Amino acid sequence: MHDLLNVILLGIVEGITEFLPISSTGHLLIAEKLGLGARSDLFNVGIQAGAILAVTFIYWNRIRELLTQWREPGNREYLSKLVVAFLITAVLGFACEKLGFKLPVTITPIAWALLIGGIWMLGAETLAARQPDRTAVTWPVAIGVGLAQMVAGIFPGTSRSAASIFTAMLAGTSNRAAATEFSFLVGIPTMYAATGYLLFKALKGGGAAHEDWTALLVGFVVSLIVGFVAVKWLLGYIRTHRFTPFAIYPIVSGAALLIWIPGA
């Protein structure tokens, strides 16, 4: 029963943090280090898939419109920018892995990434707020988002959502809702590809034979439900509010971790 509760809590953490701009990978590692127990790569990939599926459901009508009406100039151009952003992330991310970049397994680098990332978010939103309200996604935005996702992918504690949203806002899509939509739509194929690749590696390495599939299924379902609620709430929130609380939170949490868990 105790382990089941831990699984549910990890699913909640993943569901809340995967697409909210506060870093899911960092929070999962922190949660595991602080008592919820280390999990297999296959488990972490599985519950991540739940959050990605939740966002796919939320944006399903938009995705279907882009795919079925791609001949329309506006949709074709938008889809092209999504593809370019995804390819930049995929190619550079794969290259970084081949060069030996590894995710840290200690809390200290994640705490620093949270702290620095929060400060960067505050500055980025302040600069973006000075720009005229623009909803159009330009090619510099698409390229910048692709690069931002790659950087976030190799530095846990750096939120992929935050990095891509604020890069989009600084590069020209200053409207919060438009920047968030493009970030999330790029994130869907990016995260599916990353999840599929990690799943293949875990299965190829024999992880399936020793996996607790019941726990993985529970974590997946919890992440799916919580992720759906969290993203729905976020999309409503940003219509009338700034991202400032999402910047303050990592600053406070990162500083707290550095103070209370030095050298972790």
PDB file of C-alpha atoms in Angstrom:
ATOM      1  CA  MET A   1       0.000   0.000   0.000  1.00  0.00           C
ATOM      2  CA  HIS A   2       2.838   2.374   0.857  1.00  0.00           C
ATOM      3  CA  ASP A   3       4.525   1.759  -2.504  1.00  0.00           C
ATOM      4  CA  LEU A   4       1.215   2.271  -4.323  1.00  0.00           C
ATOM      5  CA  LEU A   5       0.848   5.657  -2.620  1.00  0.00           C
ATOM      6  CA  ASN A   6       4.364   6.584  -3.762  1.00  0.00           C
ATOM      7  CA  VAL A   7       3.476   5.585  -7.320  1.00  0.00           C
ATOM      8  CA  ILE A   8       0.355   7.757  -7.218  1.00  0.00           C
ATOM      9  CA  LEU A   9       2.354  10.698  -5.874  1.00  0.00           C
ATOM     10  CA  LEU A  10       4.961  10.298  -8.635  1.00  0.00           C
ATOM     11  CA  GLY A  11       2.157  10.217 -11.204  1.00  0.00           C
ATOM     12  CA  ILE A  12       0.772  13.434  -9.742  1.00  0.00           C
ATOM     13  CA  VAL A  13       4.199  15.094  -9.840  1.00  0.00           C
ATOM     14  CA  GLU A  14       4.702  14.067 -13.475  1.00  0.00           C
ATOM     15  CA  GLY A  15       1.200  15.129 -14.508  1.00  0.00           C
ATOM     16  CA  ILE A  16       1.574  18.578 -12.962  1.00  0.00           C
ATOM     17  CA  THR A  17       5.131  19.317 -14.053  1.00  0.00           C
ATOM     18  CA  GLU A  18       5.489  17.820 -17.565  1.00  0.00           C
ATOM     19  CA  PHE A  19       3.923  20.740 -19.439  1.00  0.00           C
ATOM     20  CA  LEU A  20       3.704  23.416 -16.752  1.00  0.00           C
ATOM     21  CA  PRO A  21       6.856  25.571 -16.923  1.00  0.00           C
ATOM     22  CA  ILE A  22       8.526  24.094 -13.826  1.00  0.00           C
ATOM     23  CA  SER A  23      10.548  21.026 -15.039  1.00  0.00           C
ATOM     24  CA  SER A  24       9.207  17.486 -14.755  1.00  0.00           C
ATOM     25  CA  THR A  25      12.552  15.641 -14.893  1.00  0.00           C
ATOM     26  CA  GLY A  26      13.961  17.750 -12.093  1.00  0.00           C
ATOM     27  CA  HIS A  27      10.893  17.328  -9.910  1.00  0.00           C
ATOM     28  CA  LEU A  28      10.770  13.561 -10.410  1.00  0.00           C
ATOM     29  CA  LEU A  29      14.398  13.229  -9.345  1.00  0.00           C
ATOM     30  CA  ILE A  30      13.824  15.485  -6.346  1.00  0.00           C
ATOM     31  CA  ALA A  31      10.703  13.503  -5.354  1.00  0.00           C
ATOM     32  CA  GLU A  32      12.600  10.211  -5.615  1.00  0.00           C
ATOM     33  CA  LYS A  33      15.542  11.539  -3.603  1.00  0.00           C
ATOM     34  CA  LEU A  34      13.251  12.944  -0.907  1.00  0.00           C
ATOM     35  CA  GLY A  35      11.546   9.645  -0.134  1.00  0.00           C
ATOM     36  CA  LEU A  36       9.338   8.389  -2.948  1.00  0.00           C
ATOM     37  CA  GLY A  37      11.989   5.905  -4.065  1.00  0.00           C
ATOM     38  CA  ALA A  38      14.074   5.531  -7.194  1.00  0.00           C
ATOM     39  CA  ARG A  39      12.232   4.094 -10.190  1.00  0.00           C
ATOM     40  CA  SER A  40      13.322   2.432 -13.398  1.00  0.00           C
ATOM     41  CA  ASP A  41      13.791   4.358 -16.618  1.00  0.00           C
ATOM     42  CA  LEU A  42      10.886   2.365 -18.034  1.00  0.00           C
ATOM     43  CA  PHE A  43       8.602   3.563 -15.224  1.00  0.00           C
ATOM     44  CA  ASN A  44       9.606   7.202 -15.691  1.00  0.00           C
ATOM     45  CA  VAL A  45       9.063   6.924 -19.436  1.00  0.00           C
ATOM     46  CA  GLY A  46       5.696   5.272 -18.924  1.00  0.00           C
ATOM     47  CA  ILE A  47       4.245   7.934 -16.665  1.00  0.00           C
ATOM     48  CA  GLN A  48       5.674  10.640 -18.919  1.00  0.00           C
ATOM     49  CA  ALA A  49       3.667   9.119 -21.766  1.00  0.00           C
ATOM     50  CA  GLY A  50       0.495   9.678 -19.733  1.00  0.00           C
ATOM     51  CA  ALA A  51       1.084  13.431 -19.517  1.00  0.00           C
ATOM     52  CA  ILE A  52       1.909  13.632 -23.229  1.00  0.00           C
ATOM     53  CA  LEU A  53      -1.284  11.780 -24.126  1.00  0.00           C
ATOM     54  CA  ALA A  54      -3.261  14.229 -21.975  1.00  0.00           C
ATOM     55  CA  VAL A  55      -1.950  17.208 -23.964  1.00  0.00           C
ATOM     56  CA  THR A  56      -2.623  15.370 -27.209  1.00  0.00           C
ATOM     57  CA  PHE A  57      -6.276  15.048 -26.182  1.00  0.00           C
ATOM     58  CA  ILE A  58      -6.454  18.753 -25.306  1.00  0.00           C
ATOM     59  CA  TYR A  59      -5.014  19.842 -28.668  1.00  0.00           C
ATOM     60  CA  TRP A  60      -6.630  17.102 -30.748  1.00  0.00           C
ATOM     61  CA  ASN A  61      -8.907  19.449 -32.720  1.00  0.00           C
ATOM     62  CA  ARG A  62      -5.996  21.738 -33.550  1.00  0.00           C
ATOM     63  CA  ILE A  63      -3.795  18.799 -34.547  1.00  0.00           C
ATOM     64  CA  ARG A  64      -6.534  17.350 -36.746  1.00  0.00           C
ATOM     65  CA  GLU A  65      -7.069  20.749 -38.396  1.00  0.00           C
ATOM     66  CA  LEU A  66      -3.372  21.081 -39.223  1.00  0.00           C
ATOM     67  CA  LEU A  67      -3.131  17.554 -40.619  1.00  0.00           C
ATOM     68  CA  THR A  68      -6.378  17.435 -42.594  1.00  0.00           C
ATOM     69  CA  GLN A  69      -6.310  21.020 -43.864  1.00  0.00           C
ATOM     70  CA  TRP A  70      -2.576  21.259 -44.535  1.00  0.00           C
ATOM     71  CA  ARG A  71      -3.177  22.572 -48.057  1.00  0.00           C
ATOM     72  CA  GLU A  72      -4.386  25.879 -46.642  1.00  0.00           C
ATOM     73  CA  PRO A  73      -1.425  28.300 -46.750  1.00  0.00           C
ATOM     74  CA  GLY A  74      -1.674  29.331 -43.102  1.00  0.00           C
ATOM     75  CA  ASN A  75      -1.875  25.747 -41.831  1.00  0.00           C
ATOM     76  CA  ARG A  76       0.878  24.558 -44.165  1.00  0.00           C
ATOM     77  CA  GLU A  77       3.254  27.278 -43.000  1.00  0.00           C
ATOM     78  CA  TYR A  78       2.461  26.680 -39.325  1.00  0.00           C
ATOM     79  CA  LEU A  79       2.923  22.925 -39.774  1.00  0.00           C
ATOM     80  CA  SER A  80       6.233  23.516 -41.543  1.00  0.00           C
ATOM     81  CA  LYS A  81       7.480  25.549 -38.595  1.00  0.00           C
ATOM     82  CA  LEU A  82       6.416  22.810 -36.174  1.00  0.00           C
ATOM     83  CA  VAL A  83       8.346  20.257 -38.235  1.00  0.00           C
ATOM     84  CA  VAL A  84      11.477  22.428 -38.377  1.00  0.00           C
ATOM     85  CA  ALA A  85      11.406  23.075 -34.623  1.00  0.00           C
ATOM     86  CA  PHE A  86      10.964  19.358 -33.959  1.00  0.00           C
ATOM     87  CA  LEU A  87      13.794  18.357 -36.318  1.00  0.00           C
ATOM     88  CA  ILE A  88      16.197  20.840 -34.715  1.00  0.00           C
ATOM     89  CA  THR A  89      15.461  19.378 -31.292  1.00  0.00           C
ATOM     90  CA  ALA A  90      15.625  15.769 -32.484  1.00  0.00           C
ATOM     91  CA  VAL A  91      18.849  16.052 -34.474  1.00  0.00           C
ATOM     92  CA  LEU A  92      20.769  18.132 -31.932  1.00  0.00           C
ATOM     93  CA  GLY A  93      19.418  16.112 -29.005  1.00  0.00           C
ATOM     94  CA  PHE A  94      20.546  12.860 -30.632  1.00  0.00           C
ATOM     95  CA  ALA A  95      23.953  14.392 -31.355  1.00  0.00           C
ATOM     96  CA  CYS A  96      24.324  15.461 -27.720  1.00  0.00           C
ATOM     97  CA  GLU A  97      23.576  11.928 -26.545  1.00  0.00           C
ATOM     98  CA  LYS A  98      26.157  10.474 -28.933  1.00  0.00           C
ATOM     99  CA  LEU A  99      28.680  12.989 -27.590  1.00  0.00           C
ATOM    100  CA  GLY A 100      28.120  11.594 -24.102  1.00  0.00           C
ATOM    101  CA  PHE A 101      25.870  14.134 -22.399  1.00  0.00           C
ATOM    102  CA  LYS A 102      24.294  12.446 -19.383  1.00  0.00           C
ATOM    103  CA  LEU A 103      21.522  13.624 -17.094  1.00  0.00           C
ATOM    104  CA  PRO A 104      22.724  14.306 -13.531  1.00  0.00           C
ATOM    105  CA  VAL A 105      21.537  12.043 -10.747  1.00  0.00           C
ATOM    106  CA  THR A 106      22.103  14.501  -7.910  1.00  0.00           C
ATOM    107  CA  ILE A 107      19.943  17.388  -6.750  1.00  0.00           C
ATOM    108  CA  THR A 108      22.529  20.199  -6.710  1.00  0.00           C
ATOM    109  CA  PRO A 109      22.716  20.831 -10.498  1.00  0.00           C
ATOM    110  CA  ILE A 110      18.935  20.664 -10.696  1.00  0.00           C
ATOM    111  CA  ALA A 111      18.620  23.192  -7.863  1.00  0.00           C
ATOM    112  CA  TRP A 112      20.942  25.562  -9.720  1.00  0.00           C
ATOM    113  CA  ALA A 113      18.994  25.075 -12.940  1.00  0.00           C
ATOM    114  CA  LEU A 114      15.733  25.878 -11.132  1.00  0.00           C
ATOM    115  CA  LEU A 115      17.202  28.997  -9.558  1.00  0.00           C
ATOM    116  CA  ILE A 116      18.835  30.339 -12.718  1.00  0.00           C
ATOM    117  CA  GLY A 117      15.854  29.340 -14.863  1.00  0.00           C
ATOM    118  CA  GLY A 118      13.446  31.220 -12.616  1.00  0.00           C
ATOM    119  CA  ILE A 119      15.535  34.381 -12.782  1.00  0.00           C
ATOM    120  CA  TRP A 120      15.726  34.043 -16.571  1.00  0.00           C
ATOM    121  CA  MET A 121      11.935  33.619 -16.773  1.00  0.00           C
ATOM    122  CA  LEU A 122      11.366  36.838 -14.823  1.00  0.00           C
ATOM    123  CA  GLY A 123      13.692  38.757 -17.112  1.00  0.00           C
ATOM    124  CA  ALA A 124      12.282  37.201 -20.278  1.00  0.00           C
ATOM    125  CA  GLU A 125       8.684  37.951 -19.375  1.00  0.00           C
ATOM    126  CA  THR A 126       9.585  41.550 -18.510  1.00  0.00           C
ATOM    127  CA  LEU A 127      11.223  42.014 -21.908  1.00  0.00           C
ATOM    128  CA  ALA A 128       8.394  40.259 -23.755  1.00  0.00           C
ATOM    129  CA  ALA A 129       5.806  42.458 -22.034  1.00  0.00           C
ATOM    130  CA  ARG A 130       7.392  45.528 -23.643  1.00  0.00           C
ATOM    131  CA  GLN A 131       6.743  44.183 -27.138  1.00  0.00           C
ATOM    132  CA  PRO A 132       3.502  44.692 -29.091  1.00  0.00           C
ATOM    133  CA  ASP A 133       1.072  41.787 -28.750  1.00  0.00           C
ATOM    134  CA  ARG A 134       1.976  39.430 -31.603  1.00  0.00           C
ATOM    135  CA  THR A 135       0.330  36.060 -32.220  1.00  0.00           C
ATOM    136  CA  ALA A 136       2.146  35.163 -35.444  1.00  0.00           C
ATOM    137  CA  VAL A 137       4.815  32.448 -35.286  1.00  0.00           C
ATOM    138  CA  THR A 138       7.828  33.467 -37.366  1.00  0.00           C
ATOM    139  CA  TRP A 139      10.738  31.353 -38.567  1.00  0.00           C
ATOM    140  CA  PRO A 140      13.080  32.786 -35.906  1.00  0.00           C
ATOM    141  CA  VAL A 141      10.521  31.674 -33.310  1.00  0.00           C
ATOM    142  CA  ALA A 142      10.411  28.141 -34.749  1.00  0.00           C
ATOM    143  CA  ILE A 143      14.201  27.864 -34.809  1.00  0.00           C
ATOM    144  CA  GLY A 144      14.541  29.346 -31.328  1.00  0.00           C
ATOM    145  CA  VAL A 145      11.968  26.967 -29.862  1.00  0.00           C
ATOM    146  CA  GLY A 146      13.756  23.991 -31.398  1.00  0.00           C
ATOM    147  CA  LEU A 147      17.055  25.087 -29.859  1.00  0.00           C
ATOM    148  CA  ALA A 148      15.429  25.845 -26.490  1.00  0.00           C
ATOM    149  CA  GLN A 149      13.888  22.378 -26.282  1.00  0.00           C
ATOM    150  CA  MET A 150      17.268  20.788 -26.975  1.00  0.00           C
ATOM    151  CA  VAL A 151      18.952  22.815 -24.237  1.00  0.00           C
ATOM    152  CA  ALA A 152      16.220  21.927 -21.737  1.00  0.00           C
ATOM    153  CA  GLY A 153      16.526  18.263 -22.663  1.00  0.00           C
ATOM    154  CA  ILE A 154      20.144  18.017 -21.513  1.00  0.00           C
ATOM    155  CA  PHE A 155      19.833  20.175 -18.382  1.00  0.00           C
ATOM    156  CA  PRO A 156      17.271  18.703 -15.927  1.00  0.00           C
ATOM    157  CA  GLY A 157      15.733  21.413 -13.811  1.00  0.00           C
ATOM    158  CA  THR A 158      15.480  23.532 -16.953  1.00  0.00           C
ATOM    159  CA  SER A 159      11.829  23.344 -17.907  1.00  0.00           C
ATOM    160  CA  ARG A 160      11.261  22.416 -21.556  1.00  0.00           C
ATOM    161  CA  SER A 161       7.942  24.294 -21.523  1.00  0.00           C
ATOM    162  CA  ALA A 162       9.421  27.406 -19.920  1.00  0.00           C
ATOM    163  CA  ALA A 163      12.447  27.439 -22.206  1.00  0.00           C
ATOM    164  CA  SER A 164      10.380  27.092 -25.371  1.00  0.00           C
ATOM    165  CA  ILE A 165       7.526  29.419 -24.331  1.00  0.00           C
ATOM    166  CA  PHE A 166       9.783  32.281 -23.291  1.00  0.00           C
ATOM    167  CA  THR A 167      12.089  31.829 -26.251  1.00  0.00           C
ATOM    168  CA  ALA A 168       9.035  32.133 -28.500  1.00  0.00           C
ATOM    169  CA  MET A 169       7.910  35.264 -26.662  1.00  0.00           C
ATOM    170  CA  LEU A 170      11.326  36.901 -26.917  1.00  0.00           C
ATOM    171  CA  ALA A 171      11.768  35.907 -30.569  1.00  0.00           C
ATOM    172  CA  GLY A 172       8.553  37.587 -31.661  1.00  0.00           C
ATOM    173  CA  THR A 173       5.440  35.670 -30.575  1.00  0.00           C
ATOM    174  CA  SER A 174       4.860  37.909 -27.570  1.00  0.00           C
ATOM    175  CA  ASN A 175       1.271  36.751 -27.004  1.00  0.00           C
ATOM    176  CA  ARG A 176       1.352  34.247 -24.116  1.00  0.00           C
ATOM    177  CA  ALA A 177      -1.400  31.991 -25.451  1.00  0.00           C
ATOM    178  CA  ALA A 178       0.088  31.827 -28.971  1.00  0.00           C
ATOM    179  CA  ALA A 179       3.596  31.136 -27.657  1.00  0.00           C
ATOM    180  CA  THR A 180       2.267  28.430 -25.334  1.00  0.00           C
ATOM    181  CA  GLU A 181       0.268  26.738 -28.087  1.00  0.00           C
ATOM    182  CA  PHE A 182       3.268  26.556 -30.422  1.00  0.00           C
ATOM    183  CA  SER A 183       5.489  25.307 -27.594  1.00  0.00           C
ATOM    184  CA  PHE A 184       3.039  22.567 -26.640  1.00  0.00           C
ATOM    185  CA  LEU A 185       2.367  21.508 -30.228  1.00  0.00           C
ATOM    186  CA  VAL A 186       6.116  21.173 -30.835  1.00  0.00           C
ATOM    187  CA  GLY A 187       6.430  19.388 -27.512  1.00  0.00           C
ATOM    188  CA  ILE A 188       3.931  16.666 -28.440  1.00  0.00           C
ATOM    189  CA  PRO A 189       5.983  14.997 -31.231  1.00  0.00           C
ATOM    190  CA  THR A 190       9.219  15.830 -29.426  1.00  0.00           C
ATOM    191  CA  MET A 191       8.147  14.067 -26.269  1.00  0.00           C
ATOM    192  CA  TYR A 192       6.591  11.154 -28.123  1.00  0.00           C
ATOM    193  CA  ALA A 193       9.864  10.656 -30.010  1.00  0.00           C
ATOM    194  CA  ALA A 194      11.949  10.922 -26.831  1.00  0.00           C
ATOM    195  CA  THR A 195       9.596   8.618 -24.952  1.00  0.00           C
ATOM    196  CA  GLY A 196       9.603   6.061 -27.752  1.00  0.00           C
ATOM    197  CA  TYR A 197      13.408   6.130 -27.930  1.00  0.00           C
ATOM    198  CA  LEU A 198      13.822   5.720 -24.171  1.00  0.00           C
ATOM    199  CA  LEU A 199      11.192   2.989 -24.120  1.00  0.00           C
ATOM    200  CA  PHE A 200      13.060   1.112 -26.861  1.00  0.00           C
ATOM    201  CA  LYS A 201      16.330   1.404 -24.935  1.00  0.00           C
ATOM    202  CA  ALA A 202      14.707   0.229 -21.696  1.00  0.00           C
ATOM    203  CA  LEU A 203      13.052  -2.762 -23.359  1.00  0.00           C
ATOM    204  CA  LYS A 204      16.199  -3.635 -25.306  1.00  0.00           C
ATOM    205  CA  GLY A 205      18.174  -3.563 -22.070  1.00  0.00           C
ATOM    206  CA  GLY A 206      15.862  -6.115 -20.463  1.00  0.00           C
ATOM    207  CA  GLY A 207      13.972  -3.672 -18.290  1.00  0.00           C
ATOM    208  CA  ALA A 208      10.588  -5.200 -19.108  1.00  0.00           C
ATOM    209  CA  ALA A 209      11.422  -8.488 -17.378  1.00  0.00           C
ATOM    210  CA  HIS A 210      11.776  -6.875 -13.963  1.00  0.00           C
ATOM    211  CA  GLU A 211       9.249  -4.058 -14.276  1.00  0.00           C
ATOM    212  CA  ASP A 212       6.265  -3.711 -11.932  1.00  0.00           C
ATOM    213  CA  TRP A 213       3.667  -3.265 -14.672  1.00  0.00           C
ATOM    214  CA  THR A 214       0.824  -2.630 -12.232  1.00  0.00           C
ATOM    215  CA  ALA A 215       2.705   0.297 -10.717  1.00  0.00           C
ATOM    216  CA  LEU A 216       3.571   1.613 -14.174  1.00  0.00           C
ATOM    217  CA  LEU A 217      -0.072   1.427 -15.285  1.00  0.00           C
ATOM    218  CA  VAL A 218      -1.257   3.229 -12.153  1.00  0.00           C
ATOM    219  CA  GLY A 219       1.369   5.947 -12.602  1.00  0.00           C
ATOM    220  CA  PHE A 220       0.438   6.306 -16.287  1.00  0.00           C
ATOM    221  CA  VAL A 221      -3.282   6.757 -15.548  1.00  0.00           C
ATOM    222  CA  VAL A 222      -2.645   9.202 -12.692  1.00  0.00           C
ATOM    223  CA  SER A 223      -0.263  11.234 -14.865  1.00  0.00           C
ATOM    224  CA  LEU A 224      -2.796  11.269 -17.716  1.00  0.00           C
ATOM    225  CA  ILE A 225      -5.643  12.558 -15.531  1.00  0.00           C
ATOM    226  CA  VAL A 226      -3.580  15.066 -13.561  1.00  0.00           C
ATOM    227  CA  GLY A 227      -1.795  16.283 -16.704  1.00  0.00           C
ATOM    228  CA  PHE A 228      -5.097  16.907 -18.458  1.00  0.00           C
ATOM    229  CA  VAL A 229      -6.426  18.957 -15.534  1.00  0.00           C
ATOM    230  CA  ALA A 230      -3.150  20.851 -15.056  1.00  0.00           C
ATOM    231  CA  VAL A 231      -2.785  21.908 -18.698  1.00  0.00           C
ATOM    232  CA  LYS A 232      -6.466  22.831 -19.021  1.00  0.00           C
ATOM    233  CA  TRP A 233      -6.050  25.048 -15.968  1.00  0.00           C
ATOM    234  CA  LEU A 234      -2.827  26.599 -17.321  1.00  0.00           C
ATOM    235  CA  LEU A 235      -4.379  27.485 -20.675  1.00  0.00           C
ATOM    236  CA  GLY A 236      -7.201  29.300 -18.905  1.00  0.00           C
ATOM    237  CA  TYR A 237      -4.864  30.976 -16.426  1.00  0.00           C
ATOM    238  CA  ILE A 238      -2.502  32.530 -18.971  1.00  0.00           C
ATOM    239  CA  ARG A 239      -5.325  34.279 -20.808  1.00  0.00           C
ATOM    240  CA  THR A 240      -5.486  36.851 -18.033  1.00  0.00           C
ATOM    241  CA  HIS A 241      -2.350  36.296 -15.936  1.00  0.00           C
ATOM    242  CA  ARG A 242       1.392  36.519 -16.417  1.00  0.00           C
ATOM    243  CA  PHE A 243       3.824  33.639 -15.820  1.00  0.00           C
ATOM    244  CA  THR A 244       5.401  35.390 -12.827  1.00  0.00           C
ATOM    245  CA  PRO A 245       4.381  32.759 -10.193  1.00  0.00           C
ATOM    246  CA  PHE A 246       6.009  30.070 -12.335  1.00  0.00           C
ATOM    247  CA  ALA A 247       9.244  32.075 -12.213  1.00  0.00           C
ATOM    248  CA  ILE A 248       9.152  32.769  -8.474  1.00  0.00           C
ATOM    249  CA  TYR A 249       8.497  29.125  -7.581  1.00  0.00           C
ATOM    250  CA  PRO A 250      11.736  27.693  -9.079  1.00  0.00           C
ATOM    251  CA  ILE A 251      13.762  30.537  -7.597  1.00  0.00           C
ATOM    252  CA  VAL A 252      12.445  29.768  -4.118  1.00  0.00           C
ATOM    253  CA  SER A 253      12.604  25.979  -4.487  1.00  0.00           C
ATOM    254  CA  GLY A 254      16.064  26.025  -6.073  1.00  0.00           C
ATOM    255  CA  ALA A 255      17.447  28.262  -3.306  1.00  0.00           C
ATOM    256  CA  ALA A 256      15.798  26.104  -0.634  1.00  0.00           C
ATOM    257  CA  LEU A 257      17.330  22.933  -2.054  1.00  0.00           C
ATOM    258  CA  LEU A 258      20.796  24.494  -2.158  1.00  0.00           C
ATOM    259  CA  ILE A 259      20.469  25.607   1.465  1.00  0.00           C
ATOM    260  CA  TRP A 260      18.897  22.475   2.951  1.00  0.00           C
ATOM    261  CA  ILE A 261      20.538  19.775   0.830  1.00  0.00           C
ATOM    262  CA  PRO A 262      24.061  21.040   0.076  1.00  0.00           C
ATOM    263  CA  GLY A 263      26.123  18.656  -2.014  1.00  0.00           C
ATOM    264  CA  ALA A 264      23.192  16.318  -2.669  1.00  0.00           C
TER     265      ALA A 264
END
